[in-house]
mmCIF file of the C-alpha atoms, coordinates in Angstrom:
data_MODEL
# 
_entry.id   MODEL 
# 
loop_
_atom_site.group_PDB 
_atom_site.id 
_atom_site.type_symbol 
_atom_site.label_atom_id 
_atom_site.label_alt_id 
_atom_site.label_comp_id 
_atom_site.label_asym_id 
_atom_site.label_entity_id 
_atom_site.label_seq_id 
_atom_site.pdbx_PDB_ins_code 
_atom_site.Cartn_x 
_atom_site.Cartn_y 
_atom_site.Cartn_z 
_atom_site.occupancy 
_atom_site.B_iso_or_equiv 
_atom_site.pdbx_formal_charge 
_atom_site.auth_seq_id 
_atom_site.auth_comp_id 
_atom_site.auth_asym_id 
_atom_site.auth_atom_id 
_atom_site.pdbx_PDB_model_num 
ATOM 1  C CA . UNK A 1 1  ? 27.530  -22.734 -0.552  1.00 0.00 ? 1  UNK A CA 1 
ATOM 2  C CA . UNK A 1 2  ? 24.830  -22.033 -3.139  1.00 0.00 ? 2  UNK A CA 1 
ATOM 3  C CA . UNK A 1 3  ? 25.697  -25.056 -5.238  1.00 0.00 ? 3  UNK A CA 1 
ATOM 4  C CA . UNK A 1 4  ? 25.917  -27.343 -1.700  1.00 0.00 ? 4  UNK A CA 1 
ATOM 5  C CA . UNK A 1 5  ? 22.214  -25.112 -1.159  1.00 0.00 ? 5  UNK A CA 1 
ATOM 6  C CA . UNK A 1 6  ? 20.743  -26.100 -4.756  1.00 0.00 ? 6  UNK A CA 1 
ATOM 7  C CA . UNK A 1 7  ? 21.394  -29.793 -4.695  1.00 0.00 ? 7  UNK A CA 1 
ATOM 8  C CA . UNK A 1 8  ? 20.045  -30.404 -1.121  1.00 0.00 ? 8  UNK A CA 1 
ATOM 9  C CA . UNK A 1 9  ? 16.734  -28.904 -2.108  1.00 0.00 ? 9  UNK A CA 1 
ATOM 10 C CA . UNK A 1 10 ? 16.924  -30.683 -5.186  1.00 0.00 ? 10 UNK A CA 1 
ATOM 11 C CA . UNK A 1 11 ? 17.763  -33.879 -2.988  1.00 0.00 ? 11 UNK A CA 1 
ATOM 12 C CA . UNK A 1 12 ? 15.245  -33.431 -0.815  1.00 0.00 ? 12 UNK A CA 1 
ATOM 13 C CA . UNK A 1 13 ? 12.112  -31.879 -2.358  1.00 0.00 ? 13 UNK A CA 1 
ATOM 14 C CA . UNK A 1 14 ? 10.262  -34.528 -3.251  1.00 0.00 ? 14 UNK A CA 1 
ATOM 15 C CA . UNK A 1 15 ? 9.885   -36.442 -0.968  1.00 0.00 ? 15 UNK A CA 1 
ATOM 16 C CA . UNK A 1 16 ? 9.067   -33.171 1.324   1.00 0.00 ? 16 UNK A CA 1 
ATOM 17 C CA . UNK A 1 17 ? 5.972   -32.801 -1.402  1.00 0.00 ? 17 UNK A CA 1 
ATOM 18 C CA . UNK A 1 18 ? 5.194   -36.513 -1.217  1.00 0.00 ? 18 UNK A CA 1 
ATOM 19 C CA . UNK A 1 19 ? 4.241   -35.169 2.561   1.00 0.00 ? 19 UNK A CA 1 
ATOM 20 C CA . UNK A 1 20 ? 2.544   -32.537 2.023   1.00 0.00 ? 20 UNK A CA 1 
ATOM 21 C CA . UNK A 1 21 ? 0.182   -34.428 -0.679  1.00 0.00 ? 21 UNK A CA 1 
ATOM 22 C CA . UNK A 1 22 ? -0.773  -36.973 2.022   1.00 0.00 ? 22 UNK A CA 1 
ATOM 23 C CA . UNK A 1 23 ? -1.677  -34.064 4.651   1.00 0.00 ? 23 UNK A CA 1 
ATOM 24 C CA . UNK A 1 24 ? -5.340  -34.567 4.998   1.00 0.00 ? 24 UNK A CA 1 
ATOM 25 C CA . UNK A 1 25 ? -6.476  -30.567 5.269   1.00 0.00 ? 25 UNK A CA 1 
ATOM 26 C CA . UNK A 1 26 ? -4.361  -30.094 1.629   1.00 0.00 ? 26 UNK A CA 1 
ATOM 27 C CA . UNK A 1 27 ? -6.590  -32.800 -0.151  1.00 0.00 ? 27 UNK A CA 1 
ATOM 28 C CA . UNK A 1 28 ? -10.007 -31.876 1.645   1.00 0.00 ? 28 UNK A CA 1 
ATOM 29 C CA . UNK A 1 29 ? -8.963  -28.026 0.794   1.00 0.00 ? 29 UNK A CA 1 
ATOM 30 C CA . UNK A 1 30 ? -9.648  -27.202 4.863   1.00 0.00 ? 30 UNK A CA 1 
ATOM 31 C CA . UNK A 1 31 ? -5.505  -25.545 5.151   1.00 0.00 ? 31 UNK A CA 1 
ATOM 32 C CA . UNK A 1 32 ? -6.890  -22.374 6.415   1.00 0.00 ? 32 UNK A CA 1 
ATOM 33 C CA . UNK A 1 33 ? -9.508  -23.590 8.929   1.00 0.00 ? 33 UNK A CA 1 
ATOM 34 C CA . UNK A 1 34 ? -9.491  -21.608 11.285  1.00 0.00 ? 34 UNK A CA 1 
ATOM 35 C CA . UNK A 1 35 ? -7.179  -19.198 10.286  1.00 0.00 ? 35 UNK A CA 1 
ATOM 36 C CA . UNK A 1 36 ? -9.593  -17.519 8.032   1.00 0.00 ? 36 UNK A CA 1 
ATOM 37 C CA . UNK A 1 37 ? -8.946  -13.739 10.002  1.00 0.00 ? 37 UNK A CA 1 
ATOM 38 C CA . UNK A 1 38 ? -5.414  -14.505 8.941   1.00 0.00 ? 38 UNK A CA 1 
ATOM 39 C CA . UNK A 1 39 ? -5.992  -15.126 5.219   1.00 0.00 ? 39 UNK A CA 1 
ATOM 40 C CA . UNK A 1 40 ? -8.147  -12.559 5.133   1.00 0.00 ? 40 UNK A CA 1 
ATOM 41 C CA . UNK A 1 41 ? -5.832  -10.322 6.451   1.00 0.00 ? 41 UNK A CA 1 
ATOM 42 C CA . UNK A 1 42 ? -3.261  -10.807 4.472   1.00 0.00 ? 42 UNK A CA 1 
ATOM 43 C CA . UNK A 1 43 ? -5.582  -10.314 0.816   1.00 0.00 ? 43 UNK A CA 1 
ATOM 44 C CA . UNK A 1 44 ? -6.592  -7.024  2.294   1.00 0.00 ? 44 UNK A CA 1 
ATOM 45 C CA . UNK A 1 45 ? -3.001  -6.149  2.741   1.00 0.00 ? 45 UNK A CA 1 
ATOM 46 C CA . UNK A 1 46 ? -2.001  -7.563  -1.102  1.00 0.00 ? 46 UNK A CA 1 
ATOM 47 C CA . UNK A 1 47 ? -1.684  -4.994  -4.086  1.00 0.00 ? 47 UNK A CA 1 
ATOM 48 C CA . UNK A 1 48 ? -4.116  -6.689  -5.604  1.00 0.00 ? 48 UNK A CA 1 
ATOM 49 C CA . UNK A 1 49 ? -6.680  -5.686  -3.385  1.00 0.00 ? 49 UNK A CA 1 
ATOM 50 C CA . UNK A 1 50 ? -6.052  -2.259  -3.141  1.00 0.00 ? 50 UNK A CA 1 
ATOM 51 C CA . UNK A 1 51 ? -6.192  -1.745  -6.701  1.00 0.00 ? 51 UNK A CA 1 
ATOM 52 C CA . UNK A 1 52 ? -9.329  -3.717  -7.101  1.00 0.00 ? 52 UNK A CA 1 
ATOM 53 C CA . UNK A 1 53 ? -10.472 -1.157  -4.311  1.00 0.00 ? 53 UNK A CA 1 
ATOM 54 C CA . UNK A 1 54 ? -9.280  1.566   -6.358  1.00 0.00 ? 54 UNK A CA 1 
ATOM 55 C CA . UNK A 1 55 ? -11.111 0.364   -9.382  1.00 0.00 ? 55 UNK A CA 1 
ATOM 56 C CA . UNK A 1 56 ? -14.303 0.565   -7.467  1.00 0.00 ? 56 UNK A CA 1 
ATOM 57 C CA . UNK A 1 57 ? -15.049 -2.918  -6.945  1.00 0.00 ? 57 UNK A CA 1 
ATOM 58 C CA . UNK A 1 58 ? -16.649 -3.863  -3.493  1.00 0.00 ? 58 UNK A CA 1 
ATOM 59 C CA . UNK A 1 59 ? -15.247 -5.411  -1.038  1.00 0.00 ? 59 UNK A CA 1 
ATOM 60 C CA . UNK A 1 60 ? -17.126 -9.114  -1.741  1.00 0.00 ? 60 UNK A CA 1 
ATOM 61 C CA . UNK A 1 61 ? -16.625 -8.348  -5.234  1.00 0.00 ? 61 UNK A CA 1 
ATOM 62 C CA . UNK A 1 62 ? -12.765 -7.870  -4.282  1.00 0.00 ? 62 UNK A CA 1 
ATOM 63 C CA . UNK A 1 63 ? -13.114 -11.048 -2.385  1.00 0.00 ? 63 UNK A CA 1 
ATOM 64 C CA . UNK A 1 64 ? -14.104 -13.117 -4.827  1.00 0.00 ? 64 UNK A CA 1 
ATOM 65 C CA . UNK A 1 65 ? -11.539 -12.653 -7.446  1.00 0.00 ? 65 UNK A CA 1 
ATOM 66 C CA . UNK A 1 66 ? -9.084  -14.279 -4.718  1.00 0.00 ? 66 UNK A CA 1 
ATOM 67 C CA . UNK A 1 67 ? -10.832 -17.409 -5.772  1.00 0.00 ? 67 UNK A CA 1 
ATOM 68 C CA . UNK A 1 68 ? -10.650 -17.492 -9.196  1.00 0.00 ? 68 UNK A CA 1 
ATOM 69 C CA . UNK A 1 69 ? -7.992  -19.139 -10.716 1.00 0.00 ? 69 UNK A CA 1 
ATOM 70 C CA . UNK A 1 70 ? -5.741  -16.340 -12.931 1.00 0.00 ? 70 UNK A CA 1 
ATOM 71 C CA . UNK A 1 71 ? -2.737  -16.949 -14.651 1.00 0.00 ? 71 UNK A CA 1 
ATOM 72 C CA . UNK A 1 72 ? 0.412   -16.379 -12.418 1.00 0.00 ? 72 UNK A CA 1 
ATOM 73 C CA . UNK A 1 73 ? 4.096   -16.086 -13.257 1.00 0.00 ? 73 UNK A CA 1 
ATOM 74 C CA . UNK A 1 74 ? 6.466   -17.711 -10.631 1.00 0.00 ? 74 UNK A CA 1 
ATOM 75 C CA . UNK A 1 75 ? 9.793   -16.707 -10.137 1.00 0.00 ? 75 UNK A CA 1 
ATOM 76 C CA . UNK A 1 76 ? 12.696  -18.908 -10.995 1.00 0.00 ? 76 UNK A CA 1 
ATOM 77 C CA . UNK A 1 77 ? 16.448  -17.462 -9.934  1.00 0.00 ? 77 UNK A CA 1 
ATOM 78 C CA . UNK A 1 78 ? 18.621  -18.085 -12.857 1.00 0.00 ? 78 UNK A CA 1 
ATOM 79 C CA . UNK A 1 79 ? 21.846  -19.567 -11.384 1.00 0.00 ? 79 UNK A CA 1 
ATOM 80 C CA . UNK A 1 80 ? 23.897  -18.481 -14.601 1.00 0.00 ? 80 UNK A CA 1 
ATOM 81 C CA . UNK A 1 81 ? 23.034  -15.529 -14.710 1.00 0.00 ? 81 UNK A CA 1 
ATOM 82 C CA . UNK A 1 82 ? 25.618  -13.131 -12.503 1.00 0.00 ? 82 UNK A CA 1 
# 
């Protein structure tokens, strides 16, 4: 099943990003429009908050550090590994 799983997404993926490149509110950078209460409900909820909290920053200081660009690791399952 996770081999029949693996090669549909692989199958299918790009063209699903080909669609979401053409989505207007991804190019202009609007995805959150009004859904800001969300957004910024979720970063106060994030770890990364709190401990920016912890460290004494303010809460616009805090803020602002959501939109800086910082290196990120994503995770990739490793199919061979068992």
């Amino acid at each position: 099943m996770q081999q029949y799983a693996e090669e549909s997404v692989a199958k299918h993926i790009p063209n699903m990003q080909k669609l979401l490149d053409m989505q207007d509110n991804i190019k202009k950078g609007t995805v959150w429009k009004g859904y800001e209460n969300i957004l910024e409900s979720a970063i106060k909820q994030s770890d990364r908050w709190r401990n920016l909290k912890k460290e004494g920053l303010s809460d616009e200081e805090t803020k602002k550090t959501f939109y800086q660009k910082i290196p990120m690791r994503v995770f990739a399952w490793n199919k061979n590994r068992h």
